[in-house]
mmCIF file of C-alpha atoms in Angstrom:
data_model
loop_
_atom_site.group_PDB
_atom_site.id
_atom_site.type_symbol
_atom_site.label_atom_id
_atom_site.label_comp_id
_atom_site.label_asym_id
_atom_site.label_seq_id
_atom_site.Cartn_x
_atom_site.Cartn_y
_atom_site.Cartn_z
ATOM 1 C CA MET A 1 -41.242 2.094 -9.020
ATOM 2 C CA ALA A 2 -40.839 -0.957 -6.802
ATOM 3 C CA THR A 3 -44.044 -2.455 -8.136
ATOM 4 C CA GLY A 4 -42.953 -2.020 -11.715
ATOM 5 C CA VAL A 5 -39.507 -3.538 -11.195
ATOM 6 C CA TYR A 6 -40.931 -6.371 -9.161
ATOM 7 C CA ASN A 7 -43.508 -7.270 -11.787
ATOM 8 C CA GLN A 8 -40.890 -7.010 -14.509
ATOM 9 C CA ALA A 9 -38.560 -9.296 -12.580
ATOM 10 C CA ILE A 10 -40.979 -12.120 -11.777
ATOM 11 C CA GLY A 11 -43.797 -11.759 -14.305
ATOM 12 C CA ALA A 12 -46.147 -12.406 -11.411
ATOM 13 C CA PHE A 13 -49.325 -12.180 -13.444
ATOM 14 C CA GLN A 14 -49.787 -12.467 -17.165
ATOM 15 C CA SER A 15 -53.051 -12.543 -19.068
ATOM 16 C CA ASN A 16 -54.197 -12.734 -22.632
ATOM 17 C CA SER A 17 -57.546 -11.460 -23.764
ATOM 18 C CA HIS A 18 -59.166 -13.095 -26.749
ATOM 19 C CA ILE A 19 -62.241 -11.821 -28.545
ATOM 20 C CA ASN A 20 -64.663 -14.537 -29.503
ATOM 21 C CA ASN A 21 -68.253 -14.520 -30.704
ATOM 22 C CA PHE A 22 -69.388 -13.346 -27.274
ATOM 23 C CA ASN A 23 -66.627 -10.714 -26.892
ATOM 24 C CA HIS A 24 -65.710 -11.564 -23.311
ATOM 25 C CA GLN A 25 -63.194 -14.410 -23.039
ATOM 26 C CA HIS A 26 -60.472 -13.984 -20.406
ATOM 27 C CA LYS A 27 -57.703 -16.481 -19.999
ATOM 28 C CA PHE A 28 -56.188 -16.782 -16.513
ATOM 29 C CA ASN A 29 -52.529 -17.654 -16.134
ATOM 30 C CA CYS A 30 -50.255 -17.530 -13.113
ATOM 31 C CA ILE A 31 -46.485 -17.665 -13.232
ATOM 32 C CA GLY A 32 -44.210 -18.688 -10.397
ATOM 33 C CA ARG A 33 -42.971 -16.461 -7.582
ATOM 34 C CA LEU A 34 -39.424 -15.273 -7.007
ATOM 35 C CA VAL A 35 -37.887 -14.422 -3.637
ATOM 36 C CA VAL A 36 -36.582 -10.861 -3.904
ATOM 37 C CA THR A 37 -33.582 -10.039 -1.723
ATOM 38 C CA LYS A 38 -32.193 -6.740 -0.465
ATOM 39 C CA ASP A 39 -29.287 -7.118 -2.895
ATOM 40 C CA PHE A 40 -31.773 -7.240 -5.773
ATOM 41 C CA PHE A 41 -33.303 -3.933 -4.681
ATOM 42 C CA SER A 42 -29.901 -2.342 -4.049
ATOM 43 C CA SER A 43 -28.882 -3.147 -7.603
ATOM 44 C CA TYR A 44 -31.844 -1.097 -8.802
ATOM 45 C CA GLY A 45 -31.190 1.728 -6.335
ATOM 46 C CA LEU A 46 -34.425 1.143 -4.431
ATOM 47 C CA SER A 47 -35.149 1.929 -0.788
ATOM 48 C CA LYS A 48 -36.173 -0.160 2.226
ATOM 49 C CA ARG A 49 -39.709 1.112 1.720
ATOM 50 C CA ASP A 50 -39.662 -0.343 -1.781
ATOM 51 C CA LEU A 51 -38.583 -3.657 -0.290
ATOM 52 C CA ARG A 52 -41.538 -3.546 2.119
ATOM 53 C CA VAL A 53 -43.891 -2.848 -0.795
ATOM 54 C CA SER A 54 -42.471 -5.797 -2.703
ATOM 55 C CA LYS A 55 -43.075 -8.065 0.276
ATOM 56 C CA CYS A 56 -46.710 -6.994 0.382
ATOM 57 C CA ILE A 57 -47.009 -7.733 -3.320
ATOM 58 C CA GLU A 58 -45.467 -11.144 -2.671
ATOM 59 C CA TYR A 59 -48.132 -11.791 -0.031
ATOM 60 C CA GLN A 60 -50.770 -10.974 -2.637
ATOM 61 C CA THR A 61 -49.465 -13.736 -4.884
ATOM 62 C CA SER A 62 -49.949 -16.270 -2.093
ATOM 63 C CA VAL A 63 -53.717 -16.213 -2.683
ATOM 64 C CA VAL A 64 -53.287 -17.345 -6.272
ATOM 65 C CA ASP A 65 -50.611 -19.946 -5.556
ATOM 66 C CA SER A 66 -53.474 -22.428 -5.394
ATOM 67 C CA VAL A 67 -54.280 -21.856 -9.074
ATOM 68 C CA SER A 68 -50.740 -21.937 -10.423
ATOM 69 C CA SER A 69 -50.776 -25.569 -11.580
ATOM 70 C CA PRO A 70 -50.165 -25.989 -15.302
ATOM 71 C CA SER A 71 -53.235 -26.548 -17.431
ATOM 72 C CA ARG A 72 -53.655 -29.606 -19.569
ATOM 73 C CA SER A 73 -55.408 -30.077 -22.861
ATOM 74 C CA LYS A 74 -55.411 -33.841 -23.375
ATOM 75 C CA THR A 75 -56.873 -36.689 -21.379
ATOM 76 C CA SER A 76 -53.524 -38.490 -21.558
ATOM 77 C CA ASP A 77 -52.030 -35.684 -19.432
ATOM 78 C CA ARG A 78 -53.918 -37.165 -16.474
ATOM 79 C CA ASP A 79 -51.009 -39.570 -15.950
ATOM 80 C CA THR A 80 -48.627 -36.677 -15.257
ATOM 81 C CA HIS A 81 -50.629 -35.589 -12.197
ATOM 82 C CA LYS A 82 -50.453 -37.028 -8.737
ATOM 83 C CA LYS A 83 -53.220 -39.583 -8.330
ATOM 84 C CA SER A 84 -52.898 -40.517 -4.697
ATOM 85 C CA ASN A 85 -54.770 -37.431 -3.485
ATOM 86 C CA GLU A 86 -58.461 -37.251 -2.724
ATOM 87 C CA ALA A 87 -60.451 -34.083 -3.287
ATOM 88 C CA ALA A 88 -64.040 -32.878 -3.055
ATOM 89 C CA LEU A 89 -65.793 -31.342 -6.060
ATOM 90 C CA ILE A 90 -68.982 -29.393 -5.344
ATOM 91 C CA LEU A 91 -71.184 -28.422 -8.285
ATOM 92 C CA VAL A 92 -74.034 -26.013 -7.676
ATOM 93 C CA ARG A 93 -76.459 -24.470 -10.110
ATOM 94 C CA HIS A 94 -77.186 -20.851 -9.209
ATOM 95 C CA GLY A 95 -80.334 -20.010 -7.269
ATOM 96 C CA GLU A 96 -83.458 -18.799 -9.015
ATOM 97 C CA SER A 97 -82.831 -15.603 -10.999
ATOM 98 C CA LEU A 98 -85.266 -12.743 -11.567
ATOM 99 C CA TRP A 99 -85.797 -14.012 -15.125
ATOM 100 C CA ASN A 100 -86.305 -17.598 -13.936
ATOM 101 C CA GLU A 101 -89.020 -16.147 -11.736
ATOM 102 C CA LYS A 102 -90.619 -14.428 -14.758
ATOM 103 C CA ASN A 103 -90.279 -17.591 -16.930
ATOM 104 C CA LEU A 104 -88.006 -15.840 -19.451
ATOM 105 C CA PHE A 105 -85.195 -17.328 -21.520
ATOM 106 C CA THR A 106 -82.085 -15.971 -19.817
ATOM 107 C CA GLY A 107 -79.019 -17.541 -21.433
ATOM 108 C CA CYS A 108 -76.063 -15.154 -21.240
ATOM 109 C CA VAL A 109 -78.119 -12.122 -20.169
ATOM 110 C CA ASP A 110 -76.615 -11.057 -16.848
ATOM 111 C CA VAL A 111 -79.463 -10.836 -14.321
ATOM 112 C CA PRO A 112 -79.267 -11.263 -10.520
ATOM 113 C CA LEU A 113 -80.922 -13.695 -8.147
ATOM 114 C CA SER A 114 -84.505 -13.340 -7.000
ATOM 115 C CA LYS A 115 -85.360 -13.343 -3.306
ATOM 116 C CA LYS A 116 -86.072 -17.051 -3.596
ATOM 117 C CA GLY A 117 -82.718 -17.490 -5.335
ATOM 118 C CA ILE A 118 -80.929 -15.720 -2.483
ATOM 119 C CA ASP A 119 -82.598 -18.074 -0.004
ATOM 120 C CA GLU A 120 -81.619 -21.076 -2.164
ATOM 121 C CA ALA A 121 -77.979 -19.940 -2.268
ATOM 122 C CA ILE A 122 -77.881 -19.567 1.511
ATOM 123 C CA GLU A 123 -79.457 -23.002 1.946
ATOM 124 C CA ALA A 124 -76.881 -24.467 -0.471
ATOM 125 C CA GLY A 125 -74.171 -22.978 1.707
ATOM 126 C CA LYS A 126 -75.626 -24.637 4.798
ATOM 127 C CA ARG A 127 -75.586 -28.004 3.050
ATOM 128 C CA ILE A 128 -71.872 -27.763 2.243
ATOM 129 C CA SER A 129 -70.830 -25.904 5.395
ATOM 130 C CA SER A 130 -68.656 -28.780 6.642
ATOM 131 C CA ILE A 131 -67.125 -29.777 3.299
ATOM 132 C CA PRO A 132 -63.663 -28.316 2.559
ATOM 133 C CA VAL A 133 -63.370 -25.653 -0.153
ATOM 134 C CA ASP A 134 -59.933 -24.414 -1.288
ATOM 135 C CA LEU A 135 -60.829 -22.823 -4.606
ATOM 136 C CA ILE A 136 -64.006 -21.538 -6.265
ATOM 137 C CA PHE A 137 -64.779 -21.273 -9.969
ATOM 138 C CA THR A 138 -67.829 -19.371 -11.170
ATOM 139 C CA SER A 139 -69.155 -18.223 -14.496
ATOM 140 C CA ALA A 140 -68.803 -14.581 -15.495
ATOM 141 C CA LEU A 141 -72.511 -14.017 -14.753
ATOM 142 C CA ILE A 142 -73.684 -12.342 -11.547
ATOM 143 C CA ARG A 143 -76.271 -14.971 -10.572
ATOM 144 C CA ALA A 144 -73.588 -17.665 -10.348
ATOM 145 C CA GLN A 145 -71.230 -15.347 -8.468
ATOM 146 C CA MET A 146 -73.951 -14.290 -6.012
ATOM 147 C CA THR A 147 -74.726 -17.940 -5.351
ATOM 148 C CA ALA A 148 -71.094 -18.758 -4.583
ATOM 149 C CA MET A 149 -70.617 -15.740 -2.334
ATOM 150 C CA LEU A 150 -73.853 -16.233 -0.400
ATOM 151 C CA ALA A 151 -73.138 -19.940 0.014
ATOM 152 C CA MET A 152 -69.719 -19.233 1.511
ATOM 153 C CA THR A 153 -71.216 -16.936 4.165
ATOM 154 C CA GLN A 154 -72.575 -20.139 5.715
ATOM 155 C CA HIS A 155 -69.350 -22.139 5.713
ATOM 156 C CA ARG A 156 -68.180 -23.087 9.176
ATOM 157 C CA HIS A 157 -64.521 -22.409 8.386
ATOM 158 C CA MET A 158 -65.403 -18.741 7.803
ATOM 159 C CA LYS A 159 -62.867 -18.165 5.035
ATOM 160 C CA VAL A 160 -63.396 -15.070 2.890
ATOM 161 C CA PRO A 161 -63.878 -15.625 -0.867
ATOM 162 C CA ILE A 162 -61.789 -13.145 -2.890
ATOM 163 C CA ILE A 163 -62.450 -12.637 -6.593
ATOM 164 C CA MET A 164 -59.189 -12.656 -8.541
ATOM 165 C CA HIS A 165 -59.366 -9.751 -10.994
ATOM 166 C CA ASN A 166 -57.157 -10.428 -13.969
ATOM 167 C CA GLU A 167 -58.774 -8.285 -16.643
ATOM 168 C CA SER A 168 -56.102 -5.570 -16.601
ATOM 169 C CA GLU A 169 -52.823 -4.610 -14.942
ATOM 170 C CA GLN A 170 -54.609 -1.878 -13.020
ATOM 171 C CA ALA A 171 -57.258 -4.302 -11.776
ATOM 172 C CA ARG A 172 -54.527 -6.616 -10.480
ATOM 173 C CA GLU A 173 -52.653 -3.807 -8.760
ATOM 174 C CA TRP A 174 -55.741 -2.244 -7.192
ATOM 175 C CA SER A 175 -56.959 -5.550 -5.745
ATOM 176 C CA GLN A 176 -53.731 -6.331 -3.876
ATOM 177 C CA VAL A 177 -53.970 -7.313 -0.223
ATOM 178 C CA PHE A 178 -51.169 -5.834 1.878
ATOM 179 C CA CYS A 179 -51.436 -8.093 4.882
ATOM 180 C CA LYS A 180 -50.026 -11.573 5.159
ATOM 181 C CA ASP A 181 -52.392 -12.692 7.910
ATOM 182 C CA THR A 182 -55.554 -11.991 5.912
ATOM 183 C CA ASN A 183 -54.173 -13.351 2.677
ATOM 184 C CA THR A 184 -53.230 -16.924 3.512
ATOM 185 C CA LYS A 185 -55.097 -20.036 2.485
ATOM 186 C CA GLU A 186 -56.299 -20.339 6.078
ATOM 187 C CA HIS A 187 -58.287 -17.124 5.751
ATOM 188 C CA SER A 188 -59.059 -16.657 2.044
ATOM 189 C CA ILE A 189 -60.434 -18.612 -0.893
ATOM 190 C CA PRO A 190 -59.526 -17.501 -4.445
ATOM 191 C CA VAL A 191 -62.543 -17.122 -6.739
ATOM 192 C CA ILE A 192 -61.946 -17.427 -10.488
ATOM 193 C CA ALA A 193 -64.660 -16.183 -12.866
ATOM 194 C CA ALA A 194 -64.642 -17.703 -16.351
ATOM 195 C CA TRP A 195 -66.963 -17.008 -19.281
ATOM 196 C CA GLN A 196 -66.497 -20.607 -20.423
ATOM 197 C CA LEU A 197 -68.740 -21.676 -17.534
ATOM 198 C CA ASN A 198 -71.542 -19.326 -18.650
ATOM 199 C CA GLU A 199 -75.020 -20.576 -19.432
ATOM 200 C CA ARG A 200 -75.802 -21.671 -22.966
ATOM 201 C CA MET A 201 -76.330 -18.640 -25.198
ATOM 202 C CA TYR A 202 -79.975 -18.804 -26.260
ATOM 203 C CA GLY A 203 -79.641 -16.420 -29.198
ATOM 204 C CA GLU A 204 -82.864 -14.780 -30.348
ATOM 205 C CA LEU A 205 -84.841 -16.469 -27.562
ATOM 206 C CA GLN A 206 -83.115 -14.479 -24.806
ATOM 207 C CA GLY A 207 -85.607 -12.274 -22.994
ATOM 208 C CA LEU A 208 -88.665 -14.021 -24.459
ATOM 209 C CA ASN A 209 -91.347 -15.596 -22.306
ATOM 210 C CA LYS A 210 -91.090 -19.385 -22.569
ATOM 211 C CA GLN A 211 -94.825 -20.000 -22.732
ATOM 212 C CA GLU A 212 -95.404 -17.288 -25.331
ATOM 213 C CA THR A 213 -92.480 -18.614 -27.373
ATOM 214 C CA ALA A 214 -94.025 -22.085 -27.350
ATOM 215 C CA GLN A 215 -97.315 -20.631 -28.584
ATOM 216 C CA ARG A 216 -95.528 -18.745 -31.353
ATOM 217 C CA TYR A 217 -93.171 -21.453 -32.641
ATOM 218 C CA GLY A 218 -94.949 -24.572 -31.369
ATOM 219 C CA LYS A 219 -94.178 -26.670 -28.320
ATOM 220 C CA GLU A 220 -92.258 -29.285 -30.286
ATOM 221 C CA GLN A 221 -89.929 -26.744 -31.863
ATOM 222 C CA VAL A 222 -89.187 -25.002 -28.570
ATOM 223 C CA HIS A 223 -88.657 -28.348 -26.843
ATOM 224 C CA GLU A 224 -86.195 -29.288 -29.587
ATOM 225 C CA TRP A 225 -84.253 -26.047 -29.072
ATOM 226 C CA ARG A 226 -84.188 -26.526 -25.313
ATOM 227 C CA ARG A 227 -83.588 -30.251 -24.982
ATOM 228 C CA SER A 228 -81.879 -31.535 -28.124
ATOM 229 C CA TYR A 229 -78.118 -32.029 -27.974
ATOM 230 C CA ASN A 230 -76.938 -30.534 -31.253
ATOM 231 C CA ILE A 231 -79.734 -28.246 -32.500
ATOM 232 C CA PRO A 232 -79.223 -24.590 -31.469
ATOM 233 C CA PRO A 233 -81.960 -21.941 -31.180
ATOM 234 C CA PRO A 234 -81.758 -19.149 -33.799
ATOM 235 C CA ASN A 235 -78.299 -17.540 -33.577
ATOM 236 C CA GLY A 236 -77.602 -19.343 -30.304
ATOM 237 C CA GLU A 237 -75.680 -22.308 -28.923
ATOM 238 C CA SER A 238 -76.679 -25.944 -28.841
ATOM 239 C CA LEU A 239 -75.902 -27.991 -25.744
ATOM 240 C CA GLU A 240 -73.097 -29.581 -27.750
ATOM 241 C CA MET A 241 -71.536 -26.159 -28.399
ATOM 242 C CA CYS A 242 -71.866 -25.221 -24.730
ATOM 243 C CA ALA A 243 -70.256 -28.518 -23.733
ATOM 244 C CA GLU A 244 -67.243 -27.895 -25.977
ATOM 245 C CA ARG A 245 -66.227 -24.767 -24.077
ATOM 246 C CA ALA A 246 -67.339 -25.802 -20.573
ATOM 247 C CA VAL A 247 -65.710 -29.250 -20.629
ATOM 248 C CA ALA A 248 -62.509 -27.912 -22.193
ATOM 249 C CA TYR A 249 -62.225 -25.348 -19.406
ATOM 250 C CA PHE A 250 -62.967 -27.959 -16.737
ATOM 251 C CA ARG A 251 -60.284 -30.278 -18.102
ATOM 252 C CA ASP A 252 -57.668 -27.560 -18.551
ATOM 253 C CA GLN A 253 -58.198 -25.398 -15.456
ATOM 254 C CA ILE A 254 -60.292 -27.198 -12.837
ATOM 255 C CA GLU A 255 -59.460 -30.885 -13.053
ATOM 256 C CA PRO A 256 -55.696 -30.350 -12.502
ATOM 257 C CA GLN A 257 -56.522 -28.614 -9.214
ATOM 258 C CA LEU A 258 -58.615 -31.579 -8.100
ATOM 259 C CA LEU A 259 -55.935 -34.062 -9.133
ATOM 260 C CA SER A 260 -53.428 -32.148 -7.024
ATOM 261 C CA GLY A 261 -55.667 -32.550 -3.977
ATOM 262 C CA LYS A 262 -57.447 -29.190 -3.847
ATOM 263 C CA ASN A 263 -61.153 -29.073 -2.982
ATOM 264 C CA VAL A 264 -63.133 -27.112 -5.563
ATOM 265 C CA MET A 265 -66.591 -25.585 -5.772
ATOM 266 C CA VAL A 266 -68.043 -24.710 -9.185
ATOM 267 C CA SER A 267 -71.003 -22.327 -9.218
ATOM 268 C CA ALA A 268 -72.464 -22.202 -12.705
ATOM 269 C CA HIS A 269 -75.592 -22.910 -14.764
ATOM 270 C CA GLY A 270 -77.907 -25.689 -15.825
ATOM 271 C CA ASN A 271 -76.369 -26.357 -19.223
ATOM 272 C CA SER A 272 -72.698 -25.748 -18.412
ATOM 273 C CA LEU A 273 -72.994 -28.040 -15.381
ATOM 274 C CA ARG A 274 -74.899 -30.672 -17.346
ATOM 275 C CA SER A 275 -71.989 -30.639 -19.776
ATOM 276 C CA ILE A 276 -69.454 -31.124 -16.990
ATOM 277 C CA ILE A 277 -71.517 -33.932 -15.443
ATOM 278 C CA MET A 278 -71.704 -35.554 -18.869
ATOM 279 C CA TYR A 279 -67.895 -35.586 -18.865
ATOM 280 C CA LEU A 280 -67.545 -36.773 -15.261
ATOM 281 C CA GLU A 281 -70.048 -39.606 -15.581
ATOM 282 C CA LYS A 282 -69.377 -40.434 -19.231
ATOM 283 C CA LEU A 283 -73.010 -39.900 -20.215
ATOM 284 C CA THR A 284 -74.197 -40.214 -23.791
ATOM 285 C CA SER A 285 -75.762 -37.318 -25.661
ATOM 286 C CA GLN A 286 -79.155 -38.951 -25.127
ATOM 287 C CA GLU A 287 -78.605 -39.396 -21.388
ATOM 288 C CA VAL A 288 -77.474 -35.802 -20.816
ATOM 289 C CA ILE A 289 -80.492 -34.179 -22.462
ATOM 290 C CA SER A 290 -82.756 -35.780 -19.837
ATOM 291 C CA LEU A 291 -80.560 -34.666 -16.937
ATOM 292 C CA GLU A 292 -82.306 -32.049 -14.791
ATOM 293 C CA LEU A 293 -80.531 -29.882 -12.205
ATOM 294 C CA SER A 294 -82.474 -27.972 -9.573
ATOM 295 C CA THR A 295 -81.495 -24.414 -8.698
ATOM 296 C CA GLY A 296 -79.464 -24.029 -5.544
ATOM 297 C CA ILE A 297 -78.933 -27.753 -4.900
ATOM 298 C CA PRO A 298 -75.242 -28.669 -4.500
ATOM 299 C CA MET A 299 -73.897 -31.988 -5.781
ATOM 300 C CA LEU A 300 -70.824 -33.665 -4.326
ATOM 301 C CA TYR A 301 -68.228 -35.694 -6.226
ATOM 302 C CA ILE A 302 -65.099 -37.291 -4.792
ATOM 303 C CA CYS A 303 -62.046 -37.141 -7.034
ATOM 304 C CA LYS A 304 -59.754 -40.033 -6.195
ATOM 305 C CA GLU A 305 -57.050 -41.743 -8.229
ATOM 306 C CA GLY A 306 -58.142 -39.912 -11.359
ATOM 307 C CA ARG A 307 -61.789 -41.011 -11.048
ATOM 308 C CA PHE A 308 -64.882 -39.029 -10.096
ATOM 309 C CA ILE A 309 -67.342 -40.720 -7.741
ATOM 310 C CA ARG A 310 -70.757 -39.123 -7.385
ATOM 311 C CA ARG A 311 -72.012 -38.833 -3.814
ATOM 312 C CA GLY A 312 -75.238 -36.952 -4.418
ATOM 313 C CA SER A 313 -76.429 -33.866 -2.590
ATOM 314 C CA PRO A 314 -75.891 -33.133 1.086
ATOM 315 C CA VAL A 315 -79.350 -32.932 2.639
ATOM 316 C CA ALA A 316 -78.492 -30.661 5.562
ATOM 317 C CA PRO A 317 -75.479 -29.421 7.536
ATOM 318 C CA THR A 318 -76.095 -32.040 10.215
ATOM 319 C CA GLU A 319 -76.465 -34.997 7.844
ATOM 320 C CA ALA A 320 -74.012 -37.703 8.889
ATOM 321 C CA GLY A 321 -74.063 -39.713 5.685
ATOM 322 C CA VAL A 322 -72.246 -37.311 3.391
ATOM 323 C CA TYR A 323 -69.347 -36.971 5.827
ATOM 324 C CA ALA A 324 -69.057 -40.727 6.180
ATOM 325 C CA TYR A 325 -68.375 -41.163 2.467
ATOM 326 C CA THR A 326 -64.661 -40.740 3.075
ATOM 327 C CA ARG A 327 -62.420 -40.686 6.108
ATOM 328 C CA ARG A 328 -60.954 -37.381 4.925
ATOM 329 C CA LEU A 329 -64.323 -35.600 4.970
ATOM 330 C CA ALA A 330 -65.144 -37.030 8.382
ATOM 331 C CA LEU A 331 -61.830 -35.831 9.804
ATOM 332 C CA TYR A 332 -62.336 -32.368 8.296
ATOM 333 C CA ARG A 333 -65.724 -32.068 9.929
ATOM 334 C CA GLN A 334 -64.282 -33.201 13.246
ATOM 335 C CA ARG A 335 -61.582 -30.524 13.025
ATOM 336 C CA LEU A 336 -64.264 -27.900 12.414
ATOM 337 C CA ASP A 337 -66.205 -29.164 15.420
ATOM 338 C CA ASP A 338 -63.088 -28.914 17.575
ATOM 339 C CA MET A 339 -62.182 -25.472 16.257
ATOM 340 C CA LEU A 340 -65.620 -24.004 16.900
ATOM 341 C CA GLN A 341 -66.170 -25.455 20.365
#
């Protein structure tokens, strides 16, 4: 009863599901928290136990406080955000998948990492182990989620990534954490999965061997499907179509977090990340089609004063250069050193 009244009073979580061509879009929204007093519970005839339950539910909302900033849909909205903050943006393409290993077109087919991919994800985590991470966004596909989770096992801060389940009221209730100490930003990192960050949907090519497909349709045709900007494979997405959804999501949901000073990791796919990089670096359609991203190699950007500055890929956990890019990163690493001594 307490849970129901509490949720009714504050509207702690609200979600809308939309069915699109891929039948799996989920929109994540968070609404503000309300301090519930004993008088509030007395007015509803609830007990002290109900009050304790409500407090535990309130603790649960603390994990998602970091994603409660309003979204924005226009570039001009940038001016409404605080620009004096500096934040780190880590982009990482998932490690090799089992279908990458077999040279198959994967697209939106949900297959896991190969053994090599697992090793790549762990190595990616070592490379970013001294870079702050406050919030993680992944695609809805398991290979991107595995990469993020495995990478975070290597982080020196030892925070626990927690996937925020928003697909149903029951999923939200069942994933509550009833302990304040394990639910603060010092111990946990919210992980948001979004279909908009999925790989490009390859249509009728999904599951086909790339070499055999080239022999069947011709190398030039397959190259056009794979590397052109606006020509989709049969019943699939072009890079342009993938960019429309991925960049819109980045602008609306991820960029506001960076502009507010939060450090973000995005674990996604070759084409969705190419689209985001196209936006960050203002690449042309011709420049982006030649952009290659290796599996399991993180890329670091610094978001400062509304601009994104590319800093490349950390080579190893002990590399000094990447931490010298900004005073903030150097100080963070020093704090980790002091904490772990």
